[in-house]
PDB file of C-alpha atoms in Angstrom:
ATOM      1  CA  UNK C   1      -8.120  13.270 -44.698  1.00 40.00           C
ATOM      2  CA  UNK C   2     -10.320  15.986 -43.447  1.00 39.00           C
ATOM      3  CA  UNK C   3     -11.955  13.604 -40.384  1.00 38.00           C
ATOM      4  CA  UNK C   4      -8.418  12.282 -39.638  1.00 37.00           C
ATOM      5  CA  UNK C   5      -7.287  16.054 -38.673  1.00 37.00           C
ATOM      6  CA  UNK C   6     -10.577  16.306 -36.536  1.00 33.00           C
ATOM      7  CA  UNK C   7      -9.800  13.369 -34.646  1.00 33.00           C
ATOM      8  CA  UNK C   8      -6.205  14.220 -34.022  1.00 32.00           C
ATOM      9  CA  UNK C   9      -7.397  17.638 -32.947  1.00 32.00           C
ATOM     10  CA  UNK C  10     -10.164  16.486 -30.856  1.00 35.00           C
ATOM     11  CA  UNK C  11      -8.395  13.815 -29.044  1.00 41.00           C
ATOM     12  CA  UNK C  12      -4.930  15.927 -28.603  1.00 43.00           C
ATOM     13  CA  UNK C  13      -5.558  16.789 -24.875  1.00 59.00           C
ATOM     14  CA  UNK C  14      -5.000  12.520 -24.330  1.00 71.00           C
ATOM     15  CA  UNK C  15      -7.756  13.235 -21.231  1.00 93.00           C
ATOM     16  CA  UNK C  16     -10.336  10.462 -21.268  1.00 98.00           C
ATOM     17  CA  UNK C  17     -12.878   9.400 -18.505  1.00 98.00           C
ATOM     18  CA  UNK C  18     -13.197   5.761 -17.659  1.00 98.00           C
ATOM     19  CA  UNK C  19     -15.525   4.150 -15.790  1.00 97.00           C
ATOM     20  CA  UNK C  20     -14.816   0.348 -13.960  1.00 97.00           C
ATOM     21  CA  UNK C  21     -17.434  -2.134 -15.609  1.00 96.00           C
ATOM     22  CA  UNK C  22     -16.259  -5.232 -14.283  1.00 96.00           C
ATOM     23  CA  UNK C  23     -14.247  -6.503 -11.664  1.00 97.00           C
ATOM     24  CA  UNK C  24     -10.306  -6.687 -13.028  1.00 98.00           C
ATOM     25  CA  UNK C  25      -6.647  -5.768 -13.481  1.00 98.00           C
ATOM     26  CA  UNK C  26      -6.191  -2.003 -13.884  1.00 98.00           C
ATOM     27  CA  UNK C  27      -4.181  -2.834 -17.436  1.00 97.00           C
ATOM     28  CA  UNK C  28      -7.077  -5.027 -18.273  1.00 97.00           C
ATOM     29  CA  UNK C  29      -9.212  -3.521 -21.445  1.00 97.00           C
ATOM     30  CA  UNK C  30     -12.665  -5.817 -20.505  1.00 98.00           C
ATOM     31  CA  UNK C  31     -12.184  -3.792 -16.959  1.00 97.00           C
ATOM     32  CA  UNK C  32     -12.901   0.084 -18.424  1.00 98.00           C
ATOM     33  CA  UNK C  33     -15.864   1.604 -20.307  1.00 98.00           C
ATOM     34  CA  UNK C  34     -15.405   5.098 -21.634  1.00 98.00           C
ATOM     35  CA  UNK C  35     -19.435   5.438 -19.895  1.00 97.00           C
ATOM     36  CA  UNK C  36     -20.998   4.764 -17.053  1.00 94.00           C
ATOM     37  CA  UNK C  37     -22.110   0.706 -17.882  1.00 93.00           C
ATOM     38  CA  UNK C  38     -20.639   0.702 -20.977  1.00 96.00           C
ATOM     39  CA  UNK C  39     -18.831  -1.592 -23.779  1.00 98.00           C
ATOM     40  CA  UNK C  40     -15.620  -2.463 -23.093  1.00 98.00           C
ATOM     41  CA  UNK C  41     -12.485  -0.415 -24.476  1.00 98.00           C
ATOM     42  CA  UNK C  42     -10.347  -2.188 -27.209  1.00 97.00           C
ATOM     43  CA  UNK C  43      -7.417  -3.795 -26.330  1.00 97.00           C
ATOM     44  CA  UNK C  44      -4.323  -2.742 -25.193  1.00 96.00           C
ATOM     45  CA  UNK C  45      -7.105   0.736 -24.088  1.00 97.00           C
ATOM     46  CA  UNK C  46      -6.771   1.371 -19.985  1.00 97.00           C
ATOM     47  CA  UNK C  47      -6.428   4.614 -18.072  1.00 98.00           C
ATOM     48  CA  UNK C  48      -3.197   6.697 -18.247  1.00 98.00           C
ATOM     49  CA  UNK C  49      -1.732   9.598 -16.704  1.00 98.00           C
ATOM     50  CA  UNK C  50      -3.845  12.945 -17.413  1.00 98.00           C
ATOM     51  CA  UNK C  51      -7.029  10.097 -17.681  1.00 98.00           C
ATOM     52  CA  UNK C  52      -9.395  10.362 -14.935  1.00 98.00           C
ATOM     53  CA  UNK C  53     -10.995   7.056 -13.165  1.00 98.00           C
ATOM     54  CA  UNK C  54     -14.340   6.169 -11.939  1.00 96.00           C
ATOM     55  CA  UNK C  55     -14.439   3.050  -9.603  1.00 96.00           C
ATOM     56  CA  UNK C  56     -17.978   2.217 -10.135  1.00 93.00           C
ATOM     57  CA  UNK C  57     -19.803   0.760  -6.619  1.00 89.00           C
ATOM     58  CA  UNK C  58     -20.014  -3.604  -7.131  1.00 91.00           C
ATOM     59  CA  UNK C  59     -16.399  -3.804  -8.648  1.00 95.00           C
ATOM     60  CA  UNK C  60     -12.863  -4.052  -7.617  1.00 96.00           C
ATOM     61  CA  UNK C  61      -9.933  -2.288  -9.665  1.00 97.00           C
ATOM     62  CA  UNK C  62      -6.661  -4.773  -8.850  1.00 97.00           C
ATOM     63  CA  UNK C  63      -3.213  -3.202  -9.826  1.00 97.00           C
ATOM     64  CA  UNK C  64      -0.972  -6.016 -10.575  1.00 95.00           C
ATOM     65  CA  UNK C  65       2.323  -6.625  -9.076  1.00 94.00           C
ATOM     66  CA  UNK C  66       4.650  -4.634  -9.757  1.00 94.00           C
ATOM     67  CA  UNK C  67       2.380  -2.226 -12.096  1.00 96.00           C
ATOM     68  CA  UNK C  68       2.678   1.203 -12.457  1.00 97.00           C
ATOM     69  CA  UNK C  69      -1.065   3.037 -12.832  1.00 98.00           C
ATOM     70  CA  UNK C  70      -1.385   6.356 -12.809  1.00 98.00           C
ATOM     71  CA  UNK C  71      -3.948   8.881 -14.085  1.00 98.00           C
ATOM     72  CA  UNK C  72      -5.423  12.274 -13.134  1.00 98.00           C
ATOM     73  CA  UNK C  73      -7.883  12.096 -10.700  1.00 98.00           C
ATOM     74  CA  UNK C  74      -9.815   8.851  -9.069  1.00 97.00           C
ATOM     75  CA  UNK C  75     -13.129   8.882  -7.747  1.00 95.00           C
ATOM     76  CA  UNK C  76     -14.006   5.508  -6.179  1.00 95.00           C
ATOM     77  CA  UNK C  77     -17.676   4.425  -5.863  1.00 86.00           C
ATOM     78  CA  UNK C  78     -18.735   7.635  -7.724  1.00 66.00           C
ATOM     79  CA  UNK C  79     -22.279   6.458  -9.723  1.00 68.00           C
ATOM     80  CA  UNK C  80     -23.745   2.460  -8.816  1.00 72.00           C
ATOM     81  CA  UNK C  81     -24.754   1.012  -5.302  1.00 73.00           C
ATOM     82  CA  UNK C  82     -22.221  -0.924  -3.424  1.00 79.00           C
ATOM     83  CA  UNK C  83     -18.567  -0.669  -2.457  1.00 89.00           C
ATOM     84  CA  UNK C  84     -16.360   0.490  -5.189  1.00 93.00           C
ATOM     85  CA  UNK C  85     -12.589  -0.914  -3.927  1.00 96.00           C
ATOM     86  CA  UNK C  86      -9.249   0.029  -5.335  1.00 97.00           C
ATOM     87  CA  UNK C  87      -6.952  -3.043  -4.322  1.00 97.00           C
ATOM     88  CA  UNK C  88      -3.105  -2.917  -4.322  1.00 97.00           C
ATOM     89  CA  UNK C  89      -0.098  -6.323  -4.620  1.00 94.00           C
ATOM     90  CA  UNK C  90       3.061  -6.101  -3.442  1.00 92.00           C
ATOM     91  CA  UNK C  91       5.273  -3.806  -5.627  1.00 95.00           C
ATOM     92  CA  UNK C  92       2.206  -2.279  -7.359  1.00 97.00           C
ATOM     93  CA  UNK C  93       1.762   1.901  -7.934  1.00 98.00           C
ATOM     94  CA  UNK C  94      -0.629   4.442  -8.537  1.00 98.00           C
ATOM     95  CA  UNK C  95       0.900   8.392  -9.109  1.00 98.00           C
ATOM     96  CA  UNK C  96      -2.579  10.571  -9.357  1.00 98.00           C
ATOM     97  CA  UNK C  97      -1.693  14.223 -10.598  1.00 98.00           C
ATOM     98  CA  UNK C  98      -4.578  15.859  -9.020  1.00 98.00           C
ATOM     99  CA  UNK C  99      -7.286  14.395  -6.127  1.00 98.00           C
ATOM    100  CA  UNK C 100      -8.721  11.431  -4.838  1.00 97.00           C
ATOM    101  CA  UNK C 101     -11.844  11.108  -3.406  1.00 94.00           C
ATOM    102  CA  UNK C 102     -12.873   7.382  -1.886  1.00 94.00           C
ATOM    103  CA  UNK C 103     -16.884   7.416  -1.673  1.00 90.00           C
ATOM    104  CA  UNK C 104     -19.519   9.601  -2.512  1.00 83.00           C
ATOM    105  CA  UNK C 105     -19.884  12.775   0.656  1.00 78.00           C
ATOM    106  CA  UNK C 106     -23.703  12.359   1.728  1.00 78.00           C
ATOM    107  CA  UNK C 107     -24.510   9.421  -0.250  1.00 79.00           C
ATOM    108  CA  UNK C 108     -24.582   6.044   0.664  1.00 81.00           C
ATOM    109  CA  UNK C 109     -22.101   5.308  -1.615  1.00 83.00           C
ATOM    110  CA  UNK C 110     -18.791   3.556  -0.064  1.00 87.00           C
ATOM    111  CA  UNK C 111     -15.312   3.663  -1.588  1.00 91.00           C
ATOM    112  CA  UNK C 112     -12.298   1.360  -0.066  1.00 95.00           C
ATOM    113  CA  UNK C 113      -8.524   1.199  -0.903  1.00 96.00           C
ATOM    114  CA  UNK C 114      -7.049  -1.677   0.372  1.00 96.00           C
ATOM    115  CA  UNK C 115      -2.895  -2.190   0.701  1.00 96.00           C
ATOM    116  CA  UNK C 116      -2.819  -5.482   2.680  1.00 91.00           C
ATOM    117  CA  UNK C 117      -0.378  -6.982   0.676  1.00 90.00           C
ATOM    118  CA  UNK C 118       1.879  -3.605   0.062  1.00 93.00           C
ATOM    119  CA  UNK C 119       1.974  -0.816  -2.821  1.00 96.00           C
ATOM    120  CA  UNK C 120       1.927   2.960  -3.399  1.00 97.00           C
ATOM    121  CA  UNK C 121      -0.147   5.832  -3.989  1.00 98.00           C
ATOM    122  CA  UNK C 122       0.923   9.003  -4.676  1.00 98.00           C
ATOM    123  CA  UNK C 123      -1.390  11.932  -4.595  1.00 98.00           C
ATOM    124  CA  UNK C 124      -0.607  15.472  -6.121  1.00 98.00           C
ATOM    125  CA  UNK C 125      -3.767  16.813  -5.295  1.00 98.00           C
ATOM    126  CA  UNK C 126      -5.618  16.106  -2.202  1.00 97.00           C
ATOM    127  CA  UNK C 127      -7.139  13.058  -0.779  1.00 96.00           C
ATOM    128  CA  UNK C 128     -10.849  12.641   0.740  1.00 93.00           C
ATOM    129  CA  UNK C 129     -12.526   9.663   2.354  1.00 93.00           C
ATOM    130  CA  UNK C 130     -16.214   9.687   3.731  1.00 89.00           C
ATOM    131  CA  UNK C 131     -19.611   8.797   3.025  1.00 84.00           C
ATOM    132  CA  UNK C 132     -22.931   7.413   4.572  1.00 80.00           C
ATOM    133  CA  UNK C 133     -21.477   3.968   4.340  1.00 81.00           C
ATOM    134  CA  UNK C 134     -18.332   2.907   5.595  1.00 84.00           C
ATOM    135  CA  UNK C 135     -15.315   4.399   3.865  1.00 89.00           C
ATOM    136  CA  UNK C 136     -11.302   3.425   4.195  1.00 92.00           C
ATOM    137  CA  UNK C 137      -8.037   3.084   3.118  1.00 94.00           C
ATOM    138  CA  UNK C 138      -6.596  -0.014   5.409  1.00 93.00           C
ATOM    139  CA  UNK C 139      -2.556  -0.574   5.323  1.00 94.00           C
ATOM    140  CA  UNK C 140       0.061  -2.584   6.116  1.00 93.00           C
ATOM    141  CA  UNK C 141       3.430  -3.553   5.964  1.00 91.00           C
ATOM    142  CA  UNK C 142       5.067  -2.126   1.999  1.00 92.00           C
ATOM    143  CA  UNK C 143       2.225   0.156   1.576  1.00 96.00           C
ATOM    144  CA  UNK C 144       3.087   3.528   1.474  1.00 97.00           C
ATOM    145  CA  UNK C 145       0.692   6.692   1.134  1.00 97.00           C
ATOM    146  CA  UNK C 146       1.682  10.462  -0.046  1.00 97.00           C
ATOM    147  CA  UNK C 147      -0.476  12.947  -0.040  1.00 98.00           C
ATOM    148  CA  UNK C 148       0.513  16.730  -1.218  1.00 97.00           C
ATOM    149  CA  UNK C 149      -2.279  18.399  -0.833  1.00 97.00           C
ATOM    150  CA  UNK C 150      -4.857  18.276   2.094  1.00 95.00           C
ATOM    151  CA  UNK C 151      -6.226  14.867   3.693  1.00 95.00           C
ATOM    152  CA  UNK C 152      -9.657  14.748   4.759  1.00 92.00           C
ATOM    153  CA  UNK C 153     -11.489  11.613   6.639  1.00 91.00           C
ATOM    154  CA  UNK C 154     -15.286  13.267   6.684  1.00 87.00           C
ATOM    155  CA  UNK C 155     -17.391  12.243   9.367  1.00 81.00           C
ATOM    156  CA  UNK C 156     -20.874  10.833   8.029  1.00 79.00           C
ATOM    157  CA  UNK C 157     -24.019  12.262   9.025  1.00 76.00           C
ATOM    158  CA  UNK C 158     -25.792   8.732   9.699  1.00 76.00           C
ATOM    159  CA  UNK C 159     -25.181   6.848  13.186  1.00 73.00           C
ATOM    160  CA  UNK C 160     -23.030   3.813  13.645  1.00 78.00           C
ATOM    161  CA  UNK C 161     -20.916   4.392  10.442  1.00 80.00           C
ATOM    162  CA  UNK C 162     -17.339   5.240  10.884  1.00 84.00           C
ATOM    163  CA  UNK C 163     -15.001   6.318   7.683  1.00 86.00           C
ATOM    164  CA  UNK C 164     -11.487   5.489   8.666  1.00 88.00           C
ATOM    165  CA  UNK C 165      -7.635   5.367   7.227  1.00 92.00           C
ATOM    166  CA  UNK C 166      -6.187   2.699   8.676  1.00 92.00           C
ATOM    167  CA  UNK C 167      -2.191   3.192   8.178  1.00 93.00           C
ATOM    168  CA  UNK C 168      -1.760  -0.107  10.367  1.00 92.00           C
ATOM    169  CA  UNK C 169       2.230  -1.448   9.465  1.00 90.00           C
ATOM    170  CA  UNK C 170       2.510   1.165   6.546  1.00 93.00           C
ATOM    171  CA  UNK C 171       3.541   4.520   6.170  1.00 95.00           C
ATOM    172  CA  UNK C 172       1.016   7.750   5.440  1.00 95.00           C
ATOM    173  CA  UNK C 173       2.798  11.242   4.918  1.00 95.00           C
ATOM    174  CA  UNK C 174       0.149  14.223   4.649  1.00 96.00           C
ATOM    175  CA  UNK C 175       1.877  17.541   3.511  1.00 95.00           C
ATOM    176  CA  UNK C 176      -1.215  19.621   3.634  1.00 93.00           C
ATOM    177  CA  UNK C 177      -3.789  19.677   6.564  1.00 92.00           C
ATOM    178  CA  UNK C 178      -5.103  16.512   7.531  1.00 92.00           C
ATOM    179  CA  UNK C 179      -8.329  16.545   8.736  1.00 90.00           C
ATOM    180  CA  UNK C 180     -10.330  14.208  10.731  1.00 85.00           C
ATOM    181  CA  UNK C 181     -13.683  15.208  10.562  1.00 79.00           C
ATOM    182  CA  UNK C 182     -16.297  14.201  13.993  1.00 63.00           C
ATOM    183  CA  UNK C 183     -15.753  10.462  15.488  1.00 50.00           C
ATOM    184  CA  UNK C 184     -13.830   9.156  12.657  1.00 47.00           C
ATOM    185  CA  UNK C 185     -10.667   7.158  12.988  1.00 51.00           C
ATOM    186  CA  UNK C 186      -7.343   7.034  11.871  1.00 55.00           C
ATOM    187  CA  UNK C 187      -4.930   4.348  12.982  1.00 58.00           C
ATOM    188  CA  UNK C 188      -1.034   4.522  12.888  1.00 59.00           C
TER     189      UNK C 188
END
């Protein structure tokens, strides 16, 4: 009786930090580890809102249509070599209470959101995108982007590598600064 009431106690902020440790649906258990490499989750176990997300570099996180993801804060390609992508279907969501950050500032460590076939983030917080290794968010037609914080596309400090958001046929709406950091891109 005694543990029960610890684990109810301990576990009563519902925050938990997952890490990507395969390639999969968002709402798929075998995707999330609660550490870096780790075993699986149990079933029916993926991130929630208040949760935060690590998109580990080597895998891509797919939200399936019409799926509604959300947690607190998303980090993509935030530990392991490689790109760490975030991809989006038609009719597919992600709310995130807090920030976003897509790759790893100063590292070559590259993070990529990709809404070719439509869906929708929305950001409470405030989004970054930048690394030594090529960075961005690429839209098009359905995909929408809101961001209520500050947007930031940081410039990398190697040559020949360009971080970009790429709103393309979609639709971006920044209510903080945006900033676009040295020779980076951005195209509406």
């Amino acid at each position: 009786m005694l543990i029960t009431g610890l684990l109810l106690i301990n576990n009563a902020d519902g925050q938990n930090t997952y890490y990507s440790r395969a390639t999969g649906g968002w709402t798929t258990n075998t995707t999330w580890s609660l550490t870096s490499g780790g075993a699986a989750v149990g079933g029916g176990i993926y991130p929630v809102s208040g949760d935060i997300v690590n998109i580990e570099g080597g895998f891509n996180l797919i939200i399936p249509v019409s799926t509604h993801a959300a947690c607190a804060t998303i980090n993509i390609s935030s530990s392991n070599a490689g790109n760490g992508t975030l991809t989006f279907n038609n009719g597919s969501s992600l709310a995130v209470s807090a920030n976003i950050t897509v790759g790893t500032a100063g590292t070559t460590k590259a993070g990529v959101i990709t809404m070719t076939a439509g869906g929708t983030i929305t950001c409470g917080g405030n989004l970054t995108i930048g690394s030594n290794a090529a960075c961005n968010i690429t839209q098009e037609a359905l995909a929408t982007v809101t961001v209520n914080g500050t947007a930031t596309v940081l410039q990398p400090t190697v040559n020949n590598i360009t971080n970009a958001w790429n709103v393309n046929a979609g639709t971006a709406t920044v209510t903080g600064t945006f900033t676009l950091d040295g020779t980076n891109t951005t195209n509406s």
